[in-house]
């Protein structure tokens, strides 16, 4: 029995999400209690968005979008051409939306 690949990425994305939130709390002097921290994780975007640094905010949105794609089964497929994004690319960057070909074209 093997672990479905989506479980691996779900765990990785959740960990990334916790890291971003922890960074935000640190930046904003957030000496939060464990209960407050859990509460904020449950409500994230809406409650914290006013205080989020732009970069971390964008990161959270990407992470949440990736988690949503895992839920609806479209995770790992290029949003432009629909091919499967190589697992190595996803492991390096679980929020990647495009295959390398399309990403390269987007950056031009
Ligand atoms: Zn593509």
Coordinates of N, CA and C and ligand atoms in Angstrom, one line a residue:
X1 N 0.8 -1.2 0.0 CA 0.0 0.0 0.0 C 0.9 1.2 0.0
X2 N 0.6 2.2 -0.9 CA 1.3 3.4 -0.9 C 0.5 4.6 -0.6
X3 N 1.1 5.6 -0.1 CA 0.4 6.8 0.2 C 0.0 7.6 -1.0
X4 N -1.2 7.9 -1.2 CA -1.5 8.7 -2.4 C -0.7 10.0 -2.5
X5 N -0.2 10.3 -3.7 CA 0.7 11.5 -3.8 C 0.0 12.8 -3.3
X6 N -1.3 12.8 -3.4 CA -2.0 14.1 -3.0 C -1.8 14.2 -1.4
X7 N -1.8 13.1 -0.7 CA -1.6 13.2 0.8 C -0.2 13.8 1.1
X8 N 0.8 13.4 0.3 CA 2.1 14.0 0.5 C 2.1 15.5 0.3
X9 N 1.5 15.9 -0.8 CA 1.5 17.3 -1.1 C 0.6 18.1 -0.1
X10 N -0.5 17.5 0.3 CA -1.4 18.1 1.3 C -0.6 18.4 2.6
X11 N 0.2 17.4 3.0 CA 1.0 17.6 4.2 C 2.1 18.7 4.0
X12 N 2.7 18.7 2.8 CA 3.7 19.7 2.5 C 3.2 21.1 2.5
X13 N 2.0 21.2 1.9 CA 1.4 22.5 1.7 C 0.9 23.0 3.1
X14 N 0.4 22.1 3.9 CA -0.1 22.6 5.3 C 1.1 23.0 6.1
X15 N 2.2 22.4 5.9 CA 3.4 22.8 6.6 C 3.9 24.1 6.2
X16 N 3.9 24.4 4.8 CA 4.3 25.7 4.3 C 3.4 26.8 4.8
X17 N 2.1 26.4 4.9 CA 1.1 27.4 5.4 C 1.4 27.8 6.9
X18 N 1.7 26.8 7.7 CA 2.0 27.0 9.1 C 3.2 27.9 9.2
X19 N 4.2 27.6 8.3 CA 5.5 28.4 8.3 C 5.2 29.9 8.0
X20 N 4.4 30.1 7.0 CA 4.1 31.5 6.5 C 3.3 32.2 7.7
X21 N 2.4 31.5 8.3 CA 1.6 32.1 9.4 C 2.5 32.4 10.5
X22 N 3.4 31.5 10.8 CA 4.4 31.7 12.0 C 5.2 32.9 11.7
X23 N 5.7 33.1 10.4 CA 6.5 34.2 10.1 C 5.7 35.5 10.2
X24 N 4.5 35.5 9.8 CA 3.6 36.7 9.9 C 3.5 37.1 11.4
X25 N 3.2 36.1 12.2 CA 3.0 36.4 13.6 C 4.3 37.0 14.2
X26 N 5.4 36.4 13.8 CA 6.7 36.9 14.3 C 6.9 38.3 13.9
X27 N 6.6 38.6 12.6 CA 6.8 40.0 12.1 C 5.9 41.0 12.7
X28 N 4.8 40.6 13.1 CA 3.8 41.5 13.7 C 3.8 41.5 15.2
X29 N 4.9 41.0 15.7 CA 5.0 40.9 17.2 C 4.0 40.1 17.8
X30 N 3.6 39.1 17.1 CA 2.5 38.2 17.6 C 3.0 37.2 18.6
X31 N 3.0 37.6 19.9 CA 3.2 36.6 20.9 C 1.8 36.0 21.3
X32 N 1.4 35.1 20.4 CA 0.1 34.6 20.5 C 0.1 33.3 21.4
X33 N -0.9 33.1 22.1 CA -1.1 31.9 22.8 C -1.4 30.8 21.8
X34 N -1.2 29.5 22.2 CA -1.5 28.4 21.3 C -2.9 28.5 20.8
X35 N -3.8 28.8 21.7 CA -5.2 28.8 21.3 C -5.5 29.9 20.3
X36 N -4.9 31.0 20.5 CA -5.1 32.1 19.5 C -4.5 31.7 18.2
X37 N -3.4 31.1 18.2 CA -2.8 30.7 17.0 C -3.7 29.7 16.2
X38 N -4.2 28.7 16.9 CA -5.1 27.7 16.3 C -6.3 28.4 15.7
X39 N -6.8 29.3 16.5 CA -8.0 30.1 16.0 C -7.7 30.9 14.7
X40 N -6.5 31.5 14.7 CA -6.2 32.3 13.5 C -5.9 31.4 12.3
X41 N -5.5 30.2 12.6 CA -5.3 29.3 11.4 C -6.6 28.9 10.9
X42 N -7.6 28.8 11.7 CA -8.9 28.4 11.3 C -9.6 29.5 10.4
X43 N -9.2 30.7 10.7 CA -9.9 31.8 10.0 C -9.0 32.6 9.0
X44 N -7.8 32.1 8.9 CA -6.7 32.9 8.2 C -7.0 34.2 7.4
X45 N -7.3 34.0 6.2 CA -7.3 35.2 5.3 C -8.1 36.3 5.8
X46 N -9.4 36.1 6.1 CA -10.2 37.2 6.4 C -9.7 38.0 7.7
X47 N -9.3 37.2 8.7 CA -8.9 37.9 9.9 C -7.6 38.6 9.9
X48 N -6.7 38.0 9.1 CA -5.3 38.5 9.1 C -5.0 39.3 7.9
X49 N -5.8 39.4 6.9 CA -5.4 40.0 5.7 C -5.0 41.4 5.8
X50 N -5.6 42.2 6.8 CA -5.2 43.6 7.0 C -3.8 43.7 7.4
X51 N -3.3 42.7 8.1 CA -2.0 42.8 8.6 C -0.9 42.0 7.8
X52 N -1.3 41.3 6.8 CA -0.4 40.5 6.1 C 0.6 41.3 5.2
X53 N 1.8 40.9 5.3 CA 2.7 41.5 4.3 C 2.3 41.0 3.0
X54 N 2.6 41.8 1.9 CA 2.1 41.4 0.6 C 2.6 40.1 0.1
X55 N 3.9 39.8 0.4 CA 4.5 38.6 -0.1 C 3.9 37.4 0.5
X56 N 3.8 37.4 1.8 CA 3.3 36.3 2.6 C 1.8 36.0 2.2
X57 N 1.1 37.1 2.1 CA -0.3 37.1 1.7 C -0.5 36.3 0.4
X58 N 0.4 36.7 -0.6 CA 0.3 36.1 -1.9 C 0.6 34.6 -1.8
X59 N 1.6 34.3 -0.9 CA 2.0 32.9 -0.7 C 0.9 32.1 -0.1
X60 N 0.2 32.6 0.8 CA -0.9 31.9 1.5 C -2.0 31.6 0.4
X61 N -2.3 32.6 -0.4 CA -3.3 32.5 -1.4 C -2.9 31.3 -2.4
X62 N -1.6 31.3 -2.8 CA -1.2 30.2 -3.6 C -1.3 28.9 -3.0
X63 N -0.9 28.8 -1.7 CA -1.0 27.5 -0.9 C -2.4 27.1 -0.8
X64 N -3.3 28.0 -0.5 CA -4.7 27.6 -0.4 C -5.3 27.2 -1.8
X65 N -4.9 27.8 -2.8 CA -5.3 27.5 -4.2 C -4.8 26.1 -4.5
X66 N -3.6 25.7 -4.1 CA -3.1 24.4 -4.4 C -3.8 23.4 -3.6
X67 N -4.1 23.7 -2.3 CA -4.9 22.7 -1.5 C -6.3 22.5 -2.1
X68 N -6.9 23.5 -2.7 CA -8.2 23.4 -3.3 C -8.1 22.6 -4.6
X69 N -7.0 22.7 -5.3 CA -6.8 21.9 -6.5 C -6.6 20.4 -6.1
X70 N -6.0 20.2 -5.0 CA -5.9 18.8 -4.5 C -7.3 18.2 -4.3
X71 N -8.1 19.0 -3.6 CA -9.5 18.6 -3.3 C -10.3 18.4 -4.5
X72 N -10.1 19.2 -5.6 CA -11.0 19.0 -6.7 C -10.3 18.1 -7.8
X73 N -9.1 17.6 -7.5 CA -8.5 16.7 -8.5 C -7.7 17.3 -9.6
X74 N -7.6 18.6 -9.6 CA -6.8 19.2 -10.7 C -5.4 19.5 -10.3
X75 N -5.0 19.2 -9.1 CA -3.6 19.4 -8.7 C -2.6 18.7 -9.6
X76 N -1.5 19.4 -9.9 CA -0.5 18.8 -10.7 C -0.7 18.8 -12.2
X77 N -1.8 19.4 -12.6 CA -2.0 19.6 -14.1 C -1.8 21.0 -14.4
X78 N -1.1 21.2 -15.5 CA -0.7 22.6 -16.0 C -2.0 23.3 -16.3
X79 N -2.2 24.5 -15.8 CA -3.5 25.3 -16.0 C -3.6 25.7 -17.4
X80 N -2.5 25.8 -18.1 CA -2.5 26.3 -19.5 C -2.7 25.2 -20.5
X81 N -1.9 24.1 -20.4 CA -1.9 23.1 -21.5 C -2.5 21.8 -20.9
X82 N -2.6 21.6 -19.6 CA -3.3 20.4 -19.1 C -2.4 19.2 -18.9
X83 N -1.1 19.3 -19.2 CA -0.2 18.1 -19.0 C 0.1 18.0 -17.5
X84 N 0.5 16.8 -17.1 CA 0.9 16.6 -15.7 C 2.2 17.2 -15.5
X85 N 2.3 18.0 -14.5 CA 3.5 18.7 -14.1 C 4.4 17.6 -13.4
X86 N 5.7 17.5 -13.8 CA 6.5 16.5 -13.2 C 6.6 16.6 -11.7
X87 N 6.5 15.4 -11.1 CA 6.5 15.3 -9.6 C 7.7 16.1 -9.0
X88 N 8.8 16.0 -9.6 CA 10.0 16.7 -9.1 C 9.8 18.2 -9.0
X89 N 9.1 18.7 -10.0 CA 8.8 20.2 -10.0 C 7.8 20.5 -8.9
X90 N 6.9 19.6 -8.7 CA 5.9 19.8 -7.7 C 6.5 19.7 -6.3
X91 N 7.4 18.8 -6.1 CA 8.0 18.7 -4.8 C 8.8 19.9 -4.5
X92 N 9.5 20.5 -5.5 CA 10.3 21.7 -5.3 C 9.4 22.9 -5.1
X93 N 8.2 22.9 -5.8 CA 7.4 24.0 -5.7 C 5.9 23.5 -5.8
X94 N 5.3 23.1 -4.7 CA 4.0 22.5 -4.7 C 2.9 23.4 -5.2
X95 N 3.2 24.7 -5.2 CA 2.2 25.7 -5.6 C 2.3 26.0 -7.1
X96 N 3.2 25.3 -7.8 CA 3.4 25.5 -9.3 C 2.1 25.3 -10.0
X97 N 1.7 26.2 -10.9 CA 0.5 26.2 -11.7 C 0.7 25.6 -13.1
X98 N 1.9 25.8 -13.5 CA 2.2 25.5 -15.0 C 3.4 24.5 -15.1
X99 N 3.4 23.8 -16.2 CA 4.5 23.0 -16.6 C 5.7 24.0 -17.0
X100 N 6.8 23.4 -17.1 CA 8.0 24.3 -17.3 C 7.9 25.1 -18.6
X101 N 7.4 24.4 -19.7 CA 7.2 25.1 -20.9 C 6.3 26.3 -20.8
X102 N 5.1 26.1 -20.2 CA 4.2 27.2 -20.1 C 4.7 28.3 -19.2
X103 N 5.4 27.9 -18.1 CA 5.9 28.9 -17.2 C 6.9 29.7 -17.9
X104 N 7.8 29.1 -18.7 CA 8.8 29.9 -19.5 C 8.1 30.9 -20.4
X105 N 7.0 30.5 -21.0 CA 6.3 31.4 -21.9 C 5.7 32.5 -21.2
X106 N 5.1 32.2 -20.0 CA 4.5 33.2 -19.2 C 5.5 34.3 -18.8
X107 N 6.7 33.9 -18.5 CA 7.7 34.9 -18.0 C 8.2 35.7 -19.1
X108 N 8.0 35.4 -20.4 CA 8.5 36.2 -21.4 C 7.7 37.5 -21.7
Ligands
LIG1 ZN1 1.7 23.6 -19.8

